[in-house]
Amino acid sequence: MFMLASSVSFAQNTLTITTRIADKLAQLPAENGGEYNKNAAEMISWGKAGIVELTTMLTPAGTSDNEKIEFAIGGLTYYVNQAGQETARKLVSEAYAEALGKIKDRDNQAFILFQLQQIAGNEAVPAISAFLNDEYLSGRAARALGRIRTESASQALLSALPNAKNTAQLNIVQALGDAAYAPAAGAIEKLAGSGNAKLQKSVLYALGEIGAVSSQSVLTNAAKAVSYQFDNTNATSSYLQYLSRLNQNGQGAVAEKAALELINKATAANQTPIRSAGLKLYTDIKKREAVPVLVKETLRGTDSKYREAALALGQKYMMAEGALPWTAALVTAKPNVAAEIVTMLGNAKAQDALTPLTKLLSSKNSGVKLAAISAIAKIGQEKSLPALLSLLSKSNASETQAVKNALFSLKGDGLTSSIANVLPKLPAPAKSAMIDVLAARGATTYSNLIFGELNSKDAAVKNAAFAALKNTASSDNLPQLFTLLNSTSDAGQVSAIQNAIKSAISGAGSKDAQTALVMTQLASSNKKGALLPILASIGGSKALSSVVDAFKGNDTALQQDAVSALSNWSDGTAAEELYKIGQSTSNATYRDQALTGYIQAINSSSENAVQKVLRLRKAFELAQTDVQKQKVLRELVKHKTFNSLMFAGQFLDVPALRQTAAQTIMEIAKTDKHIYGPEVRALLEKCLNTLEGSESNYQKEEIRKHLSELPKDEGFVKIFNGKDLTGWKGLVGNPISRAKLSADSLAYKQKIADEKMRTGWIAKDGELVFTGKGDNLCTEKQYGDIEMYVDWKLAADGKEGDAGVYLRGTPQVQIWDTSRVKVGAQVGSGGLYNNQVHDSKPSKVADNQLGEWNTFFIRMIGDRVTVYLNGELVVENVILENFWDRKQPIFPMEQLELQAHGTVVSYRDIYVREIPRAEKFELSAEEKNEGYKVLFDGTNMFEWVGNTTDYVMEDGNLVCRPTGRGHGNLYTKEEYSDFTFRFEFLLTPGANNGLGVRAPLEGDAAYTGAFELQILDNTADIYKKLEAYQYHGSVYGMIPAKRGFLKPVGEWNYQEVTLKGTNVKVTLNGTVILDGDFKEATQNGEKIPDGKNHPGLFRPSGHLGFLGHGSVVSFRNIRIKDLSKVETVVEQAAQKGKKAKKNKKKK
Amino acid sequence: MEDKIHSTSRRSFLKGSLASVALFSIVPRHVLGKGFLAPSDQLTKGIVGVGGMGRGHIPYAGTRVVAVCDVDKRHIQLALNELAKTSADKGVKTLGDYRELIQLPEVDIVHIATPPHWHGIMAADAAKAGKDVWCEKPMTRTIGEGKRVMEAVQQNGRIFRLNTWFRFDSNFYGMNTTVKPIKKLVDSGMLGWPLKITVSRHTGFDWKFFWVGKTNLKPEPVPAELDYDMWLGPAPYKPYASHRVHNTFRGYWDYDGGGLGDMGQHYLDPVQYILGKDHTSPISVEVDAPQQHTDAVGTWRRIEYTYADGCKIILDGEGKDKDAAYIEGPLGKVYNGFRCDIPDFEKKLAAFPDPEPQNTDFVEAVKKRQKFALNEENGHRSCTIVNMGLAALRLGRSLKFDPDKQLFIDDEGANRLIDQPMRGPWSI
């Protein structure tokens, strides 16, 4: 047996490699690092043969799809080139090397050579070398070998060199340079001066990288030949690289000599770069010992760029004695050079230079003095403050400026007090400069000094003082500032005072207090206009009316100030006033300001995206120019909703708005794959032909990708075309009465209803309007599970506004005027008005005021309804009751209706998405005959009571999704004593639930009912230590069930439970796991194994219930046979099927 | 002092914005080039790569275009059309090989606006040819190339600027302020230390995940106007496909690195400045991403960098943390719009010193021969963060880094991405 098994498994292994590759490819690319590592490890486990097979699956570009194979190979390559993967690296490298010989396509060979460039070692050298003389692939091969950097790889390159020609020769030379392979120097030197500029470049590059002593003359001559200038062979650069490599290779003396030669001889004006490079090389070799040379070169350098190079090196290599060599040199340096040295010492923050440099503050040379000011500030910070301030009594303009600049970034706490001390005595230019510094540092402590200078006779000082008010005034200065504002007429000064008040008032208590303060001033001020911007900066609704009044008055100047203030209102409270101004004004400037302010107000409000889109659509009505319209469309992008996309879509055909609309549509669509449907698709396809600009190629690519990834079902479909009533019909009766009509009489009544409908409903300008007379408007189509968008609006002047959306032909999602307190409308719209058992009220009021549009998003799955009103969740997963017959669940399919309730109402943008349904569960013929009754078929929860919020319907399943930590219990509506209960369930890891029987609707059903049959993931670690009677299927706490018959977590289990008197039988997936009598097991209830009190044990009947324990469990296909009634049913069924049906219905 | 006197006499020729630059010393033209003297003292530039990005370099103030270079003739024509709109820019030379452009004596500054796989070579070559360089981000495609550019620029005493500006100018993404007050706040110590900086769409940054490549590209004929071999340059030869080049090159590892590669330096350079890390790099990078294709760049979820002192940079690609602060320290947080959870922080902040001033006028930096605020050194360091992230992403693993040696620690595979051999005869 063993032998046989082993040979079979061998055969399977060879067979499965191909399958395993295919399986793995299907999983690529890996979604994350963990998957990536797992995939790579698995691919390595295929061994060399497997990887060779994978690699040889590559096909020539354009013939079929290489993507997955490239993901596999690329992933493998990068996985094995990390530390700790040496064995795998070698294996993969060998596999690639072998595959190279088998692949014929050049570009696929190139692809593998690139992989080898990342991972190859000696093992791949022979295979790679085979391509060195191939014109097309020599570069790939050479670079792969050059990257290995071992003796044998480089040797392979070198031995291929003598026979290599053209491109191959150049590639090999270049790779030998990449590898810095010293033994190749001689062979490469021989190729120098070939006359071929490309080859010459590679030769010089390689020799520069190698850095062999023997190459010196070749490189020196090449650089000299071009006078150390740039040329296409990069000779100069290669020479410098060569010298630096010489130094690294232990030939410092040779390099130093060459460097000194450059320093001393390359003195022509155009040789400054090479000479500087020589200096750098010399310094790199000598490090700090180079400083004397640097000082000397700085002093004698006539070229500022050369000095710059020397000083930069000097800053890097300050000697052990610090700045001394440099400060010493200051004595003999020419003034311009001295200034450069000072600047360098400042940049180096050379502490020991502080004293000598401070002395230079008295230099007669302006350049030196300016450099010293900046340098000592950088070095000494606060320590240099006295010296700097003392300059100010006699400084010229540029010195004052230099001190001022230095003080802005000077560190230390004493700055403002030191300036304040000297300020009064300073000459005017210095005084204004120091006021600027005090302002920059927010020196409120010295505001009295600033106020004192407002009357300065010197214009510059005065201006500086006004400008400084903003940063130095505090709330204590407000009275002074208000007085000042009243007495000032200069526009610049007024603006400075306003800014100061705006800043200072934030310290004057609450917003209301601040407003009150300004309002008091407003009452007595003769400059009301100047106070309005201050109110705008405070914001809030308190001051709004006075600013609006100012707008309405006759004073044109004040009017301008008012509009400007409103459009700059710092929060959203001015929005409605701005809108009114925009609507009513004939002044184009006001209108533009109002629109800008309105958009700004929307922006700063805390409303949700749906609400902001409604407001922006209003804003669009204000827009008159293309610029204004574009502005609104651009703003829409921020609020990515279905309606914002559809709105932007209206402008794809308007030339001036086309690009903006296309950008908006694209940006919105791509963020949400739930925005889809034929109209969305058409708009995106239109964008493909519309988008322009440098990004458009990517954007189009992205749109195509997005389109291909959208869900495959139809999505949101427009059901009102905006022009007429196509797709709609009048109302005949109700779903139940209609069902009773013959086809003829239904058609007849429909015709009359349609005529009536046309008198009450009008399609106009994209809106669907109910005039107040007639019946409901109904869709011709019937809908089951749906999501829908609909905008609605009650008339502004309409009293008693009332309407609604009927789902499945049944009232209704309520719409009404919230001021109708008498009928309870203050709860808001959106509720399921006709519900009696389940919630009929929305959870909050989210209505907009009468005359404004509102947006509904409604979802109905099974019998559950969710409603969002204006972006707020107002109804969450509530059962819609059947108004027409409360004994039935809601119809599975019916028409949508817009309710006619006698008042004017408008609708627009109605889109419906039909949600594909799981197939409804139906009893088998056998079960029907036996008298089973369906308790849950996936479409409704009509048979259930209790916690209907934690138990929800998803894809035809009944899922326990506990929202809190609560014990979610869901009970059958009816009570049972003896029964057979069949159901399927699916566990999640660690799941815990239970089936309570003969339970009342209150209390802990495991105890108040007869008992609980455990539903549990037995395999979870946390349940390792349970008692035997606590595992799945057990009569909890009493009779243990057999273990080992649950399907793995994540698969459906089928269970049957029969309770007859005190006998319990549980069959799980076809195996009886429990068959016992609880009366016996508990010794007539006297001795219960778990020792707990089970008061409900002998209840004769009760509800069945799922007893949730805070974890997710799904159930489906639930049916029951009532054994106490079953005989009658079976008898009757045997007699006449019709009667049996009737009997069942009565339940 | 001679220089200064010289400059004063020449200053009278200056026009426009340059006239306001006080007290600079102009290096005589014969030092810069080959004895060429321009008709005015306005600096001149040559632009390499005049696709959409490069044409954007034409109007940068203070300099005049004298030459443009591109491997696609259509780009050249588009650039000429653009130049024709400004009467000052007549007689511009057009070239197909950047090496001719960098050797033109009349060019002072070379602008590099090619795809990133060319940046390193061109910047180094331009420096060696005695030109100052204005280079598009990202500075280089590998850490190794960045080191070489730094050497070349410094060895030749050139002025280099990288084309991003958020460390000194412009509103800083979602912060609604320039970087200066942010830096000041961090330097003040009010937030404490170490800091964590989160770069995500919730803090104002877009990772441009649509900049991805395609797999299974079908070979297409090379358009007549394109010198494809020169377009590829140092990159490995791969059959031409239109999605590889021009607007969509950013999705391929051979040329760039998607949103992180192409926007990363915009976003991360200011972070280095804010944290005061301009002379160092993080010591580790961790990555959470789907596996990457070897040719086409894909997306990622999260990349996290850690510095030796515990400071962190989080790149949040998923936008997972909606309430993330841009900067988070033990004592305070800074959110979008420069909001801070420290009460009255703006007033408290005023008392602290400003950050040291930066040299942010490139024309002035060139004339005064001073290092520009964002130069070859700190530019290389911030690009290193980008390239560290790209290496970790590509390899699908976390990496440790030695900021002094600028090598990954104990990871030969990762180091093979630091120095990637080039297609001959190209080298730096």
PDB file of N, CA, C and O in Angstrom, chain A residues 190-233:
ATOM      1  N   LYS A 190      43.786  50.264 -24.170  1.00  0.00           N
ATOM      2  CA  LYS A 190      44.137  50.092 -25.581  1.00  0.00           C
ATOM      3  C   LYS A 190      43.043  50.602 -26.513  1.00  0.00           C
ATOM      4  O   LYS A 190      43.286  50.891 -27.683  1.00  0.00           O
ATOM      5  N   LEU A 191      41.809  50.674 -25.992  1.00  0.00           N
ATOM      6  CA  LEU A 191      40.698  51.116 -26.840  1.00  0.00           C
ATOM      7  C   LEU A 191      40.568  52.642 -26.868  1.00  0.00           C
ATOM      8  O   LEU A 191      39.767  53.192 -27.616  1.00  0.00           O
ATOM      9  N   ALA A 192      41.382  53.315 -26.018  1.00  0.00           N
ATOM     10  CA  ALA A 192      41.281  54.779 -25.952  1.00  0.00           C
ATOM     11  C   ALA A 192      41.724  55.402 -27.259  1.00  0.00           C
ATOM     12  O   ALA A 192      42.576  54.863 -27.946  1.00  0.00           O
ATOM     13  N   GLY A 193      41.135  56.532 -27.592  1.00  0.00           N
ATOM     14  CA  GLY A 193      41.527  57.274 -28.788  1.00  0.00           C
ATOM     15  C   GLY A 193      41.105  56.584 -30.065  1.00  0.00           C
ATOM     16  O   GLY A 193      41.714  56.764 -31.112  1.00  0.00           O
ATOM     17  N   SER A 194      40.062  55.740 -30.015  1.00  0.00           N
ATOM     18  CA  SER A 194      39.622  55.010 -31.201  1.00  0.00           C
ATOM     19  C   SER A 194      38.984  55.915 -32.243  1.00  0.00           C
ATOM     20  O   SER A 194      38.820  55.536 -33.381  1.00  0.00           O
ATOM     21  N   GLY A 195      38.611  57.109 -31.814  1.00  0.00           N
ATOM     22  CA  GLY A 195      37.949  57.994 -32.770  1.00  0.00           C
ATOM     23  C   GLY A 195      36.440  57.913 -32.684  1.00  0.00           C
ATOM     24  O   GLY A 195      35.726  58.785 -33.139  1.00  0.00           O
ATOM     25  N   ASN A 196      35.941  56.871 -32.081  1.00  0.00           N
ATOM     26  CA  ASN A 196      34.499  56.745 -31.892  1.00  0.00           C
ATOM     27  C   ASN A 196      34.120  57.417 -30.566  1.00  0.00           C
ATOM     28  O   ASN A 196      34.505  56.959 -29.488  1.00  0.00           O
ATOM     29  N   ALA A 197      33.378  58.527 -30.657  1.00  0.00           N
ATOM     30  CA  ALA A 197      33.109  59.330 -29.448  1.00  0.00           C
ATOM     31  C   ALA A 197      32.340  58.547 -28.400  1.00  0.00           C
ATOM     32  O   ALA A 197      32.606  58.666 -27.212  1.00  0.00           O
ATOM     33  N   LYS A 198      31.404  57.727 -28.846  1.00  0.00           N
ATOM     34  CA  LYS A 198      30.620  56.949 -27.883  1.00  0.00           C
ATOM     35  C   LYS A 198      31.497  55.963 -27.141  1.00  0.00           C
ATOM     36  O   LYS A 198      31.433  55.845 -25.915  1.00  0.00           O
ATOM     37  N   LEU A 199      32.338  55.241 -27.921  1.00  0.00           N
ATOM     38  CA  LEU A 199      33.208  54.257 -27.278  1.00  0.00           C
ATOM     39  C   LEU A 199      34.205  54.969 -26.367  1.00  0.00           C
ATOM     40  O   LEU A 199      34.457  54.539 -25.241  1.00  0.00           O
ATOM     41  N   GLN A 200      34.731  56.073 -26.858  1.00  0.00           N
ATOM     42  CA  GLN A 200      35.708  56.833 -26.073  1.00  0.00           C
ATOM     43  C   GLN A 200      35.091  57.242 -24.731  1.00  0.00           C
ATOM     44  O   GLN A 200      35.733  57.173 -23.683  1.00  0.00           O
ATOM     45  N   LYS A 201      33.828  57.641 -24.753  1.00  0.00           N
ATOM     46  CA  LYS A 201      33.169  58.053 -23.525  1.00  0.00           C
ATOM     47  C   LYS A 201      33.114  56.886 -22.540  1.00  0.00           C
ATOM     48  O   LYS A 201      33.432  57.033 -21.360  1.00  0.00           O
ATOM     49  N   SER A 202      32.724  55.719 -23.055  1.00  0.00           N
ATOM     50  CA  SER A 202      32.639  54.557 -22.178  1.00  0.00           C
ATOM     51  C   SER A 202      34.007  54.134 -21.670  1.00  0.00           C
ATOM     52  O   SER A 202      34.150  53.712 -20.525  1.00  0.00           O
ATOM     53  N   VAL A 203      35.010  54.250 -22.544  1.00  0.00           N
ATOM     54  CA  VAL A 203      36.375  53.893 -22.144  1.00  0.00           C
ATOM     55  C   VAL A 203      36.828  54.798 -20.994  1.00  0.00           C
ATOM     56  O   VAL A 203      37.323  54.323 -19.962  1.00  0.00           O
ATOM     57  N   LEU A 204      36.653  56.107 -21.167  1.00  0.00           N
ATOM     58  CA  LEU A 204      37.104  57.040 -20.130  1.00  0.00           C
ATOM     59  C   LEU A 204      36.294  56.834 -18.839  1.00  0.00           C
ATOM     60  O   LEU A 204      36.838  56.883 -17.741  1.00  0.00           O
ATOM     61  N   TYR A 205      34.989  56.590 -19.014  1.00  0.00           N
ATOM     62  CA  TYR A 205      34.150  56.320 -17.842  1.00  0.00           C
ATOM     63  C   TYR A 205      34.678  55.104 -17.078  1.00  0.00           C
ATOM     64  O   TYR A 205      34.888  55.138 -15.870  1.00  0.00           O
ATOM     65  N   ALA A 206      34.935  54.027 -17.830  1.00  0.00           N
ATOM     66  CA  ALA A 206      35.374  52.784 -17.188  1.00  0.00           C
ATOM     67  C   ALA A 206      36.716  52.988 -16.493  1.00  0.00           C
ATOM     68  O   ALA A 206      36.894  52.588 -15.338  1.00  0.00           O
ATOM     69  N   LEU A 207      37.639  53.650 -17.178  1.00  0.00           N
ATOM     70  CA  LEU A 207      38.960  53.858 -16.573  1.00  0.00           C
ATOM     71  C   LEU A 207      38.849  54.755 -15.337  1.00  0.00           C
ATOM     72  O   LEU A 207      39.552  54.543 -14.343  1.00  0.00           O
ATOM     73  N   GLY A 208      37.960  55.726 -15.407  1.00  0.00           N
ATOM     74  CA  GLY A 208      37.737  56.604 -14.250  1.00  0.00           C
ATOM     75  C   GLY A 208      37.198  55.825 -13.069  1.00  0.00           C
ATOM     76  O   GLY A 208      37.610  56.033 -11.931  1.00  0.00           O
ATOM     77  N   GLU A 209      36.286  54.910 -13.337  1.00  0.00           N
ATOM     78  CA  GLU A 209      35.697  54.125 -12.251  1.00  0.00           C
ATOM     79  C   GLU A 209      36.691  53.111 -11.683  1.00  0.00           C
ATOM     80  O   GLU A 209      36.683  52.815 -10.495  1.00  0.00           O
ATOM     81  N   ILE A 210      37.544  52.571 -12.569  1.00  0.00           N
ATOM     82  CA  ILE A 210      38.510  51.556 -12.114  1.00  0.00           C
ATOM     83  C   ILE A 210      39.619  52.198 -11.277  1.00  0.00           C
ATOM     84  O   ILE A 210      39.972  51.716 -10.211  1.00  0.00           O
ATOM     85  N   GLY A 211      40.175  53.304 -11.790  1.00  0.00           N
ATOM     86  CA  GLY A 211      41.210  54.017 -11.026  1.00  0.00           C
ATOM     87  C   GLY A 211      42.532  53.270 -10.906  1.00  0.00           C
ATOM     88  O   GLY A 211      43.083  53.143  -9.817  1.00  0.00           O
ATOM     89  N   ALA A 212      43.042  52.753 -12.022  1.00  0.00           N
ATOM     90  CA  ALA A 212      44.354  52.078 -12.011  1.00  0.00           C
ATOM     91  C   ALA A 212      45.449  53.099 -12.332  1.00  0.00           C
ATOM     92  O   ALA A 212      45.249  53.986 -13.163  1.00  0.00           O
ATOM     93  N   VAL A 213      46.601  52.942 -11.697  1.00  0.00           N
ATOM     94  CA  VAL A 213      47.701  53.883 -11.924  1.00  0.00           C
ATOM     95  C   VAL A 213      48.070  53.941 -13.407  1.00  0.00           C
ATOM     96  O   VAL A 213      48.342  55.008 -13.954  1.00  0.00           O
ATOM     97  N   SER A 214      47.988  52.774 -14.053  1.00  0.00           N
ATOM     98  CA  SER A 214      48.404  52.708 -15.457  1.00  0.00           C
ATOM     99  C   SER A 214      47.585  53.600 -16.381  1.00  0.00           C
ATOM    100  O   SER A 214      48.016  53.955 -17.472  1.00  0.00           O
ATOM    101  N   SER A 215      46.376  53.970 -15.954  1.00  0.00           N
ATOM    102  CA  SER A 215      45.493  54.744 -16.853  1.00  0.00           C
ATOM    103  C   SER A 215      45.769  56.239 -16.805  1.00  0.00           C
ATOM    104  O   SER A 215      45.112  57.016 -17.507  1.00  0.00           O
ATOM    105  N   GLN A 216      46.723  56.663 -15.970  1.00  0.00           N
ATOM    106  CA  GLN A 216      46.865  58.093 -15.722  1.00  0.00           C
ATOM    107  C   GLN A 216      47.070  58.899 -16.994  1.00  0.00           C
ATOM    108  O   GLN A 216      46.405  59.909 -17.212  1.00  0.00           O
ATOM    109  N   SER A 217      47.987  58.415 -17.847  1.00  0.00           N
ATOM    110  CA  SER A 217      48.293  59.252 -19.018  1.00  0.00           C
ATOM    111  C   SER A 217      47.093  59.332 -19.945  1.00  0.00           C
ATOM    112  O   SER A 217      46.788  60.393 -20.496  1.00  0.00           O
ATOM    113  N   VAL A 218      46.383  58.212 -20.126  1.00  0.00           N
ATOM    114  CA  VAL A 218      45.209  58.229 -21.013  1.00  0.00           C
ATOM    115  C   VAL A 218      44.221  59.301 -20.552  1.00  0.00           C
ATOM    116  O   VAL A 218      43.745  60.129 -21.337  1.00  0.00           O
ATOM    117  N   LEU A 219      43.917  59.275 -19.244  1.00  0.00           N
ATOM    118  CA  LEU A 219      42.891  60.183 -18.718  1.00  0.00           C
ATOM    119  C   LEU A 219      43.377  61.628 -18.673  1.00  0.00           C
ATOM    120  O   LEU A 219      42.648  62.554 -19.016  1.00  0.00           O
ATOM    121  N   THR A 220      44.647  61.815 -18.250  1.00  0.00           N
ATOM    122  CA  THR A 220      45.190  63.169 -18.180  1.00  0.00           C
ATOM    123  C   THR A 220      45.196  63.800 -19.562  1.00  0.00           C
ATOM    124  O   THR A 220      44.758  64.938 -19.750  1.00  0.00           O
ATOM    125  N   ASN A 221      45.665  63.029 -20.534  1.00  0.00           N
ATOM    126  CA  ASN A 221      45.752  63.578 -21.892  1.00  0.00           C
ATOM    127  C   ASN A 221      44.381  63.913 -22.449  1.00  0.00           C
ATOM    128  O   ASN A 221      44.206  64.946 -23.108  1.00  0.00           O
ATOM    129  N   ALA A 222      43.417  63.035 -22.184  1.00  0.00           N
ATOM    130  CA  ALA A 222      42.070  63.280 -22.710  1.00  0.00           C
ATOM    131  C   ALA A 222      41.495  64.568 -22.124  1.00  0.00           C
ATOM    132  O   ALA A 222      40.881  65.366 -22.838  1.00  0.00           O
ATOM    133  N   ALA A 223      41.721  64.777 -20.820  1.00  0.00           N
ATOM    134  CA  ALA A 223      41.180  65.982 -20.177  1.00  0.00           C
ATOM    135  C   ALA A 223      41.907  67.224 -20.661  1.00  0.00           C
ATOM    136  O   ALA A 223      41.289  68.260 -20.922  1.00  0.00           O
ATOM    137  N   LYS A 224      43.229  67.116 -20.798  1.00  0.00           N
ATOM    138  CA  LYS A 224      44.012  68.264 -21.278  1.00  0.00           C
ATOM    139  C   LYS A 224      43.608  68.631 -22.694  1.00  0.00           C
ATOM    140  O   LYS A 224      43.529  69.808 -23.047  1.00  0.00           O
ATOM    141  N   ALA A 225      43.324  67.588 -23.502  1.00  0.00           N
ATOM    142  CA  ALA A 225      42.984  67.823 -24.907  1.00  0.00           C
ATOM    143  C   ALA A 225      41.755  68.706 -25.047  1.00  0.00           C
ATOM    144  O   ALA A 225      41.581  69.398 -26.051  1.00  0.00           O
ATOM    145  N   VAL A 226      40.892  68.669 -24.059  1.00  0.00           N
ATOM    146  CA  VAL A 226      39.700  69.538 -24.140  1.00  0.00           C
ATOM    147  C   VAL A 226      39.819  70.709 -23.156  1.00  0.00           C
ATOM    148  O   VAL A 226      38.811  71.301 -22.757  1.00  0.00           O
ATOM    149  N   SER A 227      41.074  71.033 -22.772  1.00  0.00           N
ATOM    150  CA  SER A 227      41.362  72.150 -21.853  1.00  0.00           C
ATOM    151  C   SER A 227      40.532  72.050 -20.581  1.00  0.00           C
ATOM    152  O   SER A 227      40.059  73.056 -20.061  1.00  0.00           O
ATOM    153  N   TYR A 228      40.333  70.858 -20.115  1.00  0.00           N
ATOM    154  CA  TYR A 228      39.561  70.620 -18.883  1.00  0.00           C
ATOM    155  C   TYR A 228      38.140  71.154 -18.972  1.00  0.00           C
ATOM    156  O   TYR A 228      37.546  71.544 -17.989  1.00  0.00           O
ATOM    157  N   GLN A 229      37.613  71.223 -20.185  1.00  0.00           N
ATOM    158  CA  GLN A 229      36.229  71.652 -20.360  1.00  0.00           C
ATOM    159  C   GLN A 229      35.349  70.431 -20.611  1.00  0.00           C
ATOM    160  O   GLN A 229      35.832  69.332 -20.842  1.00  0.00           O
ATOM    161  N   PHE A 230      34.034  70.697 -20.600  1.00  0.00           N
ATOM    162  CA  PHE A 230      33.101  69.619 -20.909  1.00  0.00           C
ATOM    163  C   PHE A 230      33.175  69.281 -22.387  1.00  0.00           C
ATOM    164  O   PHE A 230      33.303  70.163 -23.236  1.00  0.00           O
ATOM    165  N   ASP A 231      33.121  67.988 -22.712  1.00  0.00           N
ATOM    166  CA  ASP A 231      32.892  67.580 -24.092  1.00  0.00           C
ATOM    167  C   ASP A 231      32.042  66.311 -24.054  1.00  0.00           C
ATOM    168  O   ASP A 231      31.754  65.790 -22.981  1.00  0.00           O
ATOM    169  N   ASN A 232      31.652  65.849 -25.244  1.00  0.00           N
ATOM    170  CA  ASN A 232      30.728  64.719 -25.267  1.00  0.00           C
ATOM    171  C   ASN A 232      31.309  63.426 -24.707  1.00  0.00           C
ATOM    172  O   ASN A 232      30.574  62.505 -24.395  1.00  0.00           O
ATOM    173  N   THR A 233      32.624  63.353 -24.574  1.00  0.00           N
ATOM    174  CA  THR A 233      33.203  62.138 -24.002  1.00  0.00           C
ATOM    175  C   THR A 233      33.326  62.251 -22.489  1.00  0.00           C
ATOM    176  O   THR A 233      33.725  61.300 -21.822  1.00  0.00           O
TER     177      THR A 233
END
